[in-house]
Coordinates of C-alpha atoms in Angstrom, one line a residue:
M1 CA 0.0 0.0 0.0
R2 CA 1.7 3.1 -1.2
N3 CA 1.3 6.5 0.3
F4 CA 0.6 7.9 -3.1
R5 CA -0.1 11.5 -4.1
F6 CA -0.6 13.0 -7.5
P7 CA 2.3 15.1 -8.8
T8 CA 1.8 18.8 -7.9
R9 CA 1.2 19.9 -11.5
I10 CA -1.4 17.1 -12.0
T11 CA -3.0 17.8 -8.6
L12 CA -3.6 21.4 -9.4
S13 CA -5.2 20.7 -12.8
L14 CA -7.4 18.0 -11.3
V15 CA -8.4 20.1 -8.4
A16 CA -9.5 22.8 -10.9
L17 CA -11.5 20.2 -12.8
G18 CA -13.0 18.7 -9.7
C19 CA -14.1 22.2 -8.4
G20 CA -15.6 23.0 -11.8
L21 CA -17.6 19.8 -11.8
L22 CA -18.8 20.4 -8.2
L23 CA -19.9 23.9 -8.9
G24 CA -21.6 22.9 -12.1
A25 CA -23.3 20.8 -10.4
C26 CA -28.1 -6.8 -12.2
S27 CA -30.7 -8.4 -12.5
E28 CA -34.3 -8.4 -13.4
G29 CA -36.7 -7.6 -10.6
N30 CA -34.1 -5.6 -8.6
E31 CA -35.5 -2.1 -9.2
T32 CA -35.2 0.1 -6.2
P33 CA -37.8 2.8 -5.1
A34 CA -36.6 6.3 -5.6
S35 CA -36.7 6.9 -1.9
K36 CA -34.0 4.3 -1.4
E37 CA -31.8 5.3 -4.2
V38 CA -28.2 6.1 -3.3
G39 CA -27.3 9.7 -3.9
K40 CA -29.5 10.2 -6.9
V41 CA -29.2 13.7 -8.5
D42 CA -32.4 15.7 -9.1
K43 CA -31.8 16.4 -12.8
T44 CA -34.8 18.6 -13.0
T45 CA -33.1 21.3 -10.9
A46 CA -29.4 20.5 -10.6
A47 CA -28.0 18.9 -13.7
P48 CA -27.0 20.8 -16.9
A49 CA -28.3 19.4 -20.2
L50 CA -26.2 16.5 -21.6
S51 CA -24.5 17.0 -24.9
A52 CA -25.9 15.1 -27.9
V53 CA -23.1 12.5 -27.7
A54 CA -23.8 12.0 -23.9
Q55 CA -27.5 11.6 -24.7
V56 CA -26.6 8.8 -27.0
G57 CA -24.5 7.3 -24.2
E58 CA -27.3 7.5 -21.8
K59 CA -29.6 5.6 -24.2
L60 CA -26.8 3.0 -24.7
F61 CA -26.2 2.6 -21.0
F62 CA -29.8 1.5 -20.3
D63 CA -30.4 -0.5 -23.5
K64 CA -30.8 -4.2 -22.7
A65 CA -31.1 -5.0 -26.4
L66 CA -27.3 -4.4 -26.7
S67 CA -26.7 -7.7 -25.0
A68 CA -26.7 -11.2 -26.6
S69 CA -29.5 -12.2 -24.1
G70 CA -31.5 -9.0 -24.7
A71 CA -31.9 -8.8 -21.0
M72 CA -28.8 -7.1 -19.7
S73 CA -27.7 -3.5 -20.0
C74 CA -24.8 -1.6 -18.5
A75 CA -27.2 -0.5 -15.8
S76 CA -28.1 -4.1 -14.9
C77 CA -24.8 -4.5 -13.1
H78 CA -24.0 -0.8 -12.6
D79 CA -27.4 0.2 -11.1
P80 CA -27.9 4.0 -10.5
A81 CA -30.0 3.1 -7.5
H82 CA -27.0 1.3 -6.0
A83 CA -24.3 4.0 -6.6
Y84 CA -23.8 2.4 -10.1
G85 CA -22.7 -0.8 -8.4
P86 CA -24.4 -4.2 -8.4
P87 CA -28.1 -4.4 -7.2
N88 CA -27.7 -7.7 -5.4
A89 CA -25.4 -9.7 -3.1
L90 CA -23.9 -12.0 -5.7
A91 CA -20.1 -12.3 -5.5
V92 CA -20.1 -12.2 -9.3
Q93 CA -22.9 -11.5 -11.8
L94 CA -24.3 -13.9 -14.4
G95 CA -24.2 -12.9 -18.1
G96 CA -23.7 -14.3 -21.5
A97 CA -26.3 -15.2 -24.2
H98 CA -28.5 -17.1 -21.7
L99 CA -27.5 -15.2 -18.5
D100 CA -26.0 -18.4 -17.2
K101 CA -22.2 -17.6 -17.3
P102 CA -20.7 -16.4 -14.1
G103 CA -18.1 -13.7 -14.1
L104 CA -14.7 -13.8 -12.4
R105 CA -14.8 -10.7 -10.3
A106 CA -17.2 -8.5 -8.3
V107 CA -18.7 -5.6 -10.1
P108 CA -17.1 -2.2 -9.0
S109 CA -19.1 1.0 -8.8
L110 CA -18.8 3.4 -11.8
R111 CA -19.0 6.4 -9.6
Y112 CA -16.0 8.8 -9.0
K113 CA -14.0 7.5 -12.0
L114 CA -13.3 10.8 -13.7
V115 CA -10.1 11.6 -11.9
T116 CA -8.3 8.4 -13.0
P117 CA -4.9 8.5 -14.7
A118 CA -4.0 6.0 -17.4
Y119 CA -2.2 2.8 -16.2
S120 CA 1.5 2.9 -15.6
N121 CA 3.9 0.5 -14.0
E122 CA 5.7 3.5 -12.6
L123 CA 3.1 6.0 -11.5
F124 CA 5.0 8.8 -9.9
D125 CA 5.2 9.2 -6.1
P126 CA 5.9 12.9 -5.6
D127 CA 6.4 12.4 -1.8
G128 CA 9.4 10.2 -2.4
T129 CA 8.3 7.9 0.4
E130 CA 7.9 5.0 -2.1
P131 CA 9.4 4.4 -5.5
P132 CA 7.1 4.7 -8.5
G133 CA 4.8 1.7 -8.8
P134 CA 1.8 0.3 -10.6
G135 CA -1.2 2.6 -10.7
G136 CA -4.1 4.1 -12.7
G137 CA -6.3 2.5 -15.3
F138 CA -9.9 1.2 -15.0
S139 CA -11.2 -2.2 -13.8
W140 CA -9.6 -4.2 -11.0
D141 CA -6.5 -4.8 -13.2
G142 CA -6.2 -1.4 -14.9
R143 CA -6.4 -3.0 -18.4
A144 CA -8.4 0.0 -19.8
N145 CA -6.9 3.4 -19.9
T146 CA -10.0 5.4 -20.6
L147 CA -13.7 5.1 -19.9
A148 CA -14.3 4.3 -23.6
E149 CA -11.9 1.4 -23.4
Q150 CA -13.5 0.2 -20.3
A151 CA -17.0 0.4 -21.8
A152 CA -15.9 -1.9 -24.7
Q153 CA -15.0 -4.8 -22.3
P154 CA -18.5 -5.8 -21.0
L155 CA -20.0 -5.4 -24.5
L156 CA -17.7 -8.1 -25.8
S157 CA -17.2 -10.3 -22.8
D158 CA -18.7 -13.8 -23.1
F159 CA -19.7 -13.8 -19.5
E160 CA -21.2 -10.2 -19.5
M161 CA -23.2 -8.8 -22.4
G162 CA -22.0 -11.7 -24.6
N163 CA -21.7 -10.1 -28.1
I164 CA -19.6 -12.1 -30.5
S165 CA -18.1 -9.0 -32.3
R166 CA -18.0 -5.3 -32.5
E167 CA -20.1 -5.5 -35.6
A168 CA -22.9 -7.3 -33.7
V169 CA -23.1 -4.4 -31.3
V170 CA -23.2 -1.9 -34.1
E171 CA -26.0 -3.8 -35.8
K172 CA -28.0 -3.6 -32.6
V173 CA -27.5 0.2 -32.3
R174 CA -28.5 0.5 -36.0
A175 CA -31.8 -1.1 -35.2
A176 CA -32.4 0.9 -32.0
S177 CA -34.9 3.7 -31.7
Y178 CA -32.1 6.2 -31.0
A179 CA -30.2 5.3 -34.2
P180 CA -31.2 8.7 -35.7
L181 CA -29.7 10.5 -32.8
F182 CA -26.5 8.4 -33.2
L183 CA -26.3 9.3 -36.9
E184 CA -27.0 13.0 -36.0
V185 CA -24.0 12.9 -33.7
F186 CA -21.5 10.7 -35.7
G187 CA -22.6 11.4 -39.3
S188 CA -25.2 10.1 -41.7
R189 CA -22.9 7.3 -42.8
A190 CA -21.7 6.3 -39.4
F191 CA -22.9 2.7 -39.5
E192 CA -21.0 2.0 -42.8
D193 CA -17.7 1.6 -41.0
G194 CA -18.1 -0.9 -38.2
V195 CA -14.8 0.0 -36.5
K196 CA -15.6 3.7 -36.4
A197 CA -19.2 3.0 -35.3
F198 CA -18.1 0.8 -32.4
A199 CA -15.7 3.5 -31.4
G200 CA -18.5 6.0 -31.4
I201 CA -20.6 3.7 -29.2
T202 CA -17.8 3.6 -26.6
Q203 CA -17.1 7.3 -27.0
A204 CA -20.8 8.0 -26.2
L205 CA -20.8 5.8 -23.1
E206 CA -17.7 7.6 -21.9
A207 CA -19.3 11.0 -22.5
F208 CA -22.4 10.0 -20.5
Q209 CA -20.3 9.0 -17.6
K210 CA -18.2 12.2 -17.8
E211 CA -21.1 14.6 -18.1
D212 CA -23.9 13.2 -15.9
P213 CA -23.3 14.5 -12.4
D214 CA -25.0 11.4 -11.0
F215 CA -21.7 9.7 -11.5
R216 CA -20.0 12.1 -9.1
P217 CA -22.7 13.7 -6.9
Y218 CA -20.4 14.5 -3.9
S219 CA -23.5 14.4 -1.8
S220 CA -22.4 12.5 1.3
K221 CA -22.4 13.7 4.9
F222 CA -18.6 13.9 4.6
D223 CA -19.0 16.3 1.6
A224 CA -21.6 18.4 3.5
Y225 CA -19.3 18.7 6.5
V226 CA -15.9 19.0 5.0
M227 CA -16.5 20.6 1.6
R228 CA -19.5 22.8 2.4
G229 CA -19.2 23.4 6.1
K230 CA -22.7 22.1 6.9
G231 CA -23.7 20.0 9.8
T232 CA -21.3 18.2 12.1
L233 CA -19.8 14.8 12.5
T234 CA -20.9 12.9 15.6
V235 CA -18.4 12.0 18.3
P236 CA -18.2 8.3 17.0
E237 CA -17.8 9.6 13.5
Q238 CA -15.0 11.9 14.5
R239 CA -13.3 9.1 16.4
G240 CA -13.7 6.9 13.4
K241 CA -12.1 9.5 11.2
A242 CA -9.1 9.5 13.6
V243 CA -8.9 5.7 13.2
F244 CA -9.1 6.1 9.5
Y245 CA -6.0 8.4 9.5
D246 CA -4.0 6.8 12.3
P247 CA -1.1 4.8 10.9
R248 CA -0.9 2.7 14.0
R249 CA -4.6 1.6 13.8
G250 CA -6.7 1.7 10.7
N251 CA -4.2 3.4 8.4
C252 CA -6.9 3.5 5.8
A253 CA -5.8 6.8 4.4
S254 CA -2.4 5.4 3.3
C255 CA -4.2 3.8 0.3
H256 CA -7.7 5.3 0.4
I257 CA -6.4 8.8 0.4
P258 CA -9.0 11.6 0.6
D259 CA -7.0 13.7 -2.0
L260 CA -9.5 15.2 -4.4
N261 CA -12.1 13.4 -2.3
Q262 CA -11.7 10.2 -4.3
F263 CA -10.7 8.0 -1.4
T264 CA -8.3 5.9 -3.5
D265 CA -4.7 6.4 -4.3
Q266 CA -5.3 4.7 -7.8
M267 CA -2.5 2.2 -6.9
Y268 CA -2.3 -1.6 -6.6
A269 CA -1.6 -3.9 -3.8
A270 CA -1.7 -7.6 -2.9
I271 CA -3.3 -8.1 0.5
G272 CA -4.0 -11.9 0.4
V273 CA -7.8 -11.8 0.2
P274 CA -9.1 -15.4 0.8
R275 CA -10.2 -17.5 -2.1
N276 CA -13.9 -17.4 -2.8
P277 CA -15.4 -20.9 -3.4
A278 CA -18.6 -19.2 -4.7
I279 CA -16.8 -18.3 -7.9
L280 CA -17.1 -21.2 -10.3
A281 CA -13.6 -20.8 -11.8
N282 CA -12.1 -21.4 -8.4
A283 CA -13.3 -25.0 -8.5
A284 CA -10.2 -25.7 -10.5
D285 CA -7.3 -26.0 -8.1
K286 CA -4.8 -24.5 -10.6
F287 CA -6.9 -21.5 -11.4
Y288 CA -5.8 -18.2 -9.8
D289 CA -7.0 -14.7 -10.3
L290 CA -3.7 -12.8 -10.2
G291 CA -5.0 -9.3 -10.9
L292 CA -2.4 -7.5 -12.9
C293 CA -0.9 -10.8 -14.0
G294 CA -4.1 -12.2 -15.5
P295 CA -6.2 -14.0 -16.5
L296 CA -8.2 -11.0 -17.9
R297 CA -5.1 -8.9 -18.4
E298 CA -2.5 -10.6 -20.6
D299 CA 0.2 -8.0 -21.2
M300 CA 1.6 -8.1 -17.6
K301 CA 2.0 -11.9 -17.1
P302 CA 5.8 -11.8 -17.2
E303 CA 5.8 -9.2 -14.4
R304 CA 6.0 -11.6 -11.4
S305 CA 6.5 -8.8 -8.9
L306 CA 2.9 -7.6 -9.7
C307 CA 1.1 -10.9 -9.4
G308 CA -1.8 -10.8 -6.9
M309 CA -2.1 -7.1 -7.1
F310 CA -5.5 -5.4 -7.5
K311 CA -6.5 -1.8 -7.7
T312 CA -7.5 0.1 -4.6
P313 CA -11.2 1.0 -5.0
T314 CA -12.8 4.1 -3.8
L315 CA -14.4 3.9 -0.4
R316 CA -17.3 6.2 -1.4
N317 CA -20.6 4.5 -0.9
V318 CA -18.7 1.5 0.6
A319 CA -21.4 1.1 3.3
T320 CA -24.0 0.4 0.7
R321 CA -22.3 -2.6 -0.9
S322 CA -23.2 -6.2 -0.2
V323 CA -19.9 -7.8 -1.3
F324 CA -16.4 -6.6 -1.1
F325 CA -12.9 -7.0 -2.6
H326 CA -12.2 -8.2 -6.2
N327 CA -13.8 -11.6 -5.6
G328 CA -16.7 -10.6 -3.4
V329 CA -15.7 -13.0 -0.7
M330 CA -16.6 -10.6 2.2
T331 CA -20.3 -9.8 2.8
S332 CA -20.3 -6.9 5.2
L333 CA -18.3 -3.7 5.9
E334 CA -17.7 -4.9 9.4
Q335 CA -16.3 -8.2 8.2
V336 CA -13.9 -6.3 5.8
I337 CA -12.6 -4.2 8.7
R338 CA -12.2 -7.2 10.9
F339 CA -10.3 -9.0 8.2
Y340 CA -7.8 -6.1 8.0
N341 CA -7.6 -6.2 11.8
T342 CA -7.1 -9.9 12.3
R343 CA -5.8 -11.4 9.1
D344 CA -2.5 -12.0 10.8
T345 CA -3.5 -12.3 14.4
N346 CA -6.3 -14.9 13.7
P347 CA -5.7 -16.3 10.2
E348 CA -7.6 -19.5 11.2
I349 CA -10.9 -17.6 10.8
W350 CA -10.2 -16.3 7.3
Y351 CA -8.4 -19.2 5.7
P352 CA -9.1 -23.0 5.7
T353 CA -7.1 -25.3 7.9
K354 CA -5.6 -28.4 6.4
G355 CA -5.5 -31.4 8.7
G356 CA -6.4 -31.0 12.4
K357 CA -9.6 -32.1 14.1
P358 CA -12.7 -30.0 13.9
Q359 CA -14.2 -29.2 17.3
T360 CA -17.8 -29.9 18.0
K361 CA -18.1 -26.7 20.0
P362 CA -15.6 -23.8 19.6
S363 CA -14.0 -22.3 22.7
S364 CA -15.7 -19.2 24.1
D365 CA -13.0 -16.9 22.8
F366 CA -13.1 -18.2 19.2
P367 CA -14.2 -15.3 16.9
T368 CA -17.4 -16.0 15.0
Y369 CA -17.2 -13.1 12.5
G370 CA -14.8 -14.6 10.1
L371 CA -15.2 -16.8 7.0
I372 CA -14.3 -19.9 8.9
T373 CA -16.6 -20.7 11.8
T374 CA -15.3 -24.1 12.7
Q375 CA -12.4 -24.3 15.2
Y376 CA -9.7 -26.9 14.6
A377 CA -7.3 -28.6 17.0
G378 CA -4.0 -28.9 15.2
G379 CA -3.6 -28.7 11.5
K380 CA -2.0 -26.0 9.4
V381 CA -3.8 -22.8 8.3
Q382 CA -3.6 -22.3 4.5
K383 CA -2.9 -18.6 4.8
F384 CA -3.1 -16.6 1.5
N385 CA -4.8 -19.6 -0.1
D386 CA -5.7 -17.6 -3.3
L387 CA -2.1 -16.7 -4.2
P388 CA 0.6 -19.2 -5.3
T389 CA 3.5 -19.6 -3.0
A390 CA 5.8 -18.1 -5.7
Y391 CA 4.1 -14.7 -5.3
L392 CA 3.8 -14.5 -1.5
E393 CA 6.6 -12.0 -1.4
N394 CA 4.3 -9.6 -3.2
I395 CA 2.0 -9.3 -0.1
D396 CA 2.0 -5.8 1.1
P397 CA 3.3 -5.5 4.7
Q398 CA 1.8 -2.2 5.7
M399 CA -0.4 -1.6 8.7
P400 CA -2.8 -3.0 9.7
L401 CA -1.8 -5.9 7.6
D402 CA 1.7 -5.9 8.9
G403 CA 2.4 -9.6 9.4
R404 CA 2.2 -9.5 13.2
A405 CA 2.3 -12.9 15.0
A406 CA -0.7 -15.1 15.3
A407 CA -2.6 -14.7 18.6
S408 CA -1.0 -11.3 19.2
K409 CA -2.9 -8.1 19.8
P410 CA -4.8 -6.6 16.8
P411 CA -4.1 -3.0 15.9
M412 CA -7.7 -1.9 16.3
S413 CA -9.9 -2.2 19.4
E414 CA -13.6 -3.1 19.3
Q415 CA -14.4 0.6 19.8
D416 CA -12.1 1.5 16.9
I417 CA -13.9 -0.9 14.6
A418 CA -17.3 0.4 15.5
D419 CA -16.2 4.0 15.1
L420 CA -14.5 3.4 11.8
I421 CA -17.7 1.9 10.4
C422 CA -19.6 5.1 11.6
F423 CA -17.1 7.3 9.7
L424 CA -17.2 5.2 6.5
K425 CA -21.0 5.6 6.5
T426 CA -20.5 9.3 6.2
L427 CA -19.2 8.6 2.7
T428 CA -22.6 7.5 1.4
D429 CA -24.1 9.8 -1.2
G430 CA -27.6 11.2 -0.7
F431 CA -27.1 12.8 2.7
D432 CA -30.2 14.7 3.9
E433 CA -29.3 17.2 6.7
A434 CA -32.9 17.7 7.7
A435 CA -33.6 14.0 7.9
D436 CA -30.3 13.5 9.8
K437 CA -31.4 15.9 12.5
K438 CA -34.5 13.7 13.1
Q439 CA -32.4 10.5 13.7
P440 CA -32.8 8.8 17.1
A441 CA -30.9 10.3 20.0
S442 CA -29.1 7.0 20.7
G443 CA -27.2 4.4 18.7
A444 CA -23.7 3.3 17.7
C445 CA -23.0 6.4 15.5
V446 CA -24.7 9.2 17.4
N447 CA -23.4 11.2 20.3

């Protein structure tokens, strides 16, 4: 986990861009009532009109006919009502021509992607505290350098929208009700060149994500308090903020830096997330998802020092998610924080034990919040079971995942964990100050 900061000249330009934006400001049957939507922007009063190319992108984003199944759109997995993340608790989504092919990774949110540099093996660290390292790009492995490149991936993936070719996608757009608008934007003969037409499709999807403020509403309690000086953080939220920054406890800010309010350093790290048996591909013993080293990214396979690394996601709206990490193996925010806190002190509750005797009843001090709920007598814990031994040296040693001895004291206390959860909830979009004042006078996150 690198303590990354953008170079000064880049930071200044991105701050200006971010300020301008602010001032200007998966499945069937999973629709969410408007009252429960996460940070939805009121476009009737707040949002400027989209350009014609972005209007095409909006049509494309919600068009299920673009998929081989005719039942999946971009919005099926990147649901606006769920911060443009998945609308369900599946570790991976089902796609393909018959919606029966499982993916390999959890679906990330599409929010807060605008300030994303292109991928580089040596993204500059201006602080000089770490040498340049892998950073930037879109998706868990950074294999797309622009939103347009990223948009092309699910359209052509056999386990997502399932189109067999770019031409197949173009033909579907040609038959769509918004085809006249596409021709108006890209020219009356736009469909005659399949390569250019497909590029126009991805360009339009990129424009929609760049222009629509719903992809970056900055409407959380944190934004109201820090950026607009409205309201206050409760005592638990303030304590949680301190845990977030404290390098001896949560140390979250070392990777999920608040710079430009993105809550990610855009860098990559290997932290040894446990293998998820719910992913069908993991049934094969020799299959490993190595992030930067494949299988979805092929150009970095020779770079052994990068194997097992995945991109640091934004923590914005993290409290609204149902699955976490690249493989969706964790199912609650509390579980994620406890993993960071006890991966090394209690590895037996996160990784399977080989050999040993399962106990009928665990001891009273055996934690029950992990992935493994059976206590074993003897045996060997298969720590880092989703990373081949040859790449274990790539595991990041930074706090709180600092490799401390098993059965030693974790870096965060129970109070720290509770408070950190309270602070992370302040990053949820759609904060209503008036409603917040009506909240109960007692609870874990109130004074």
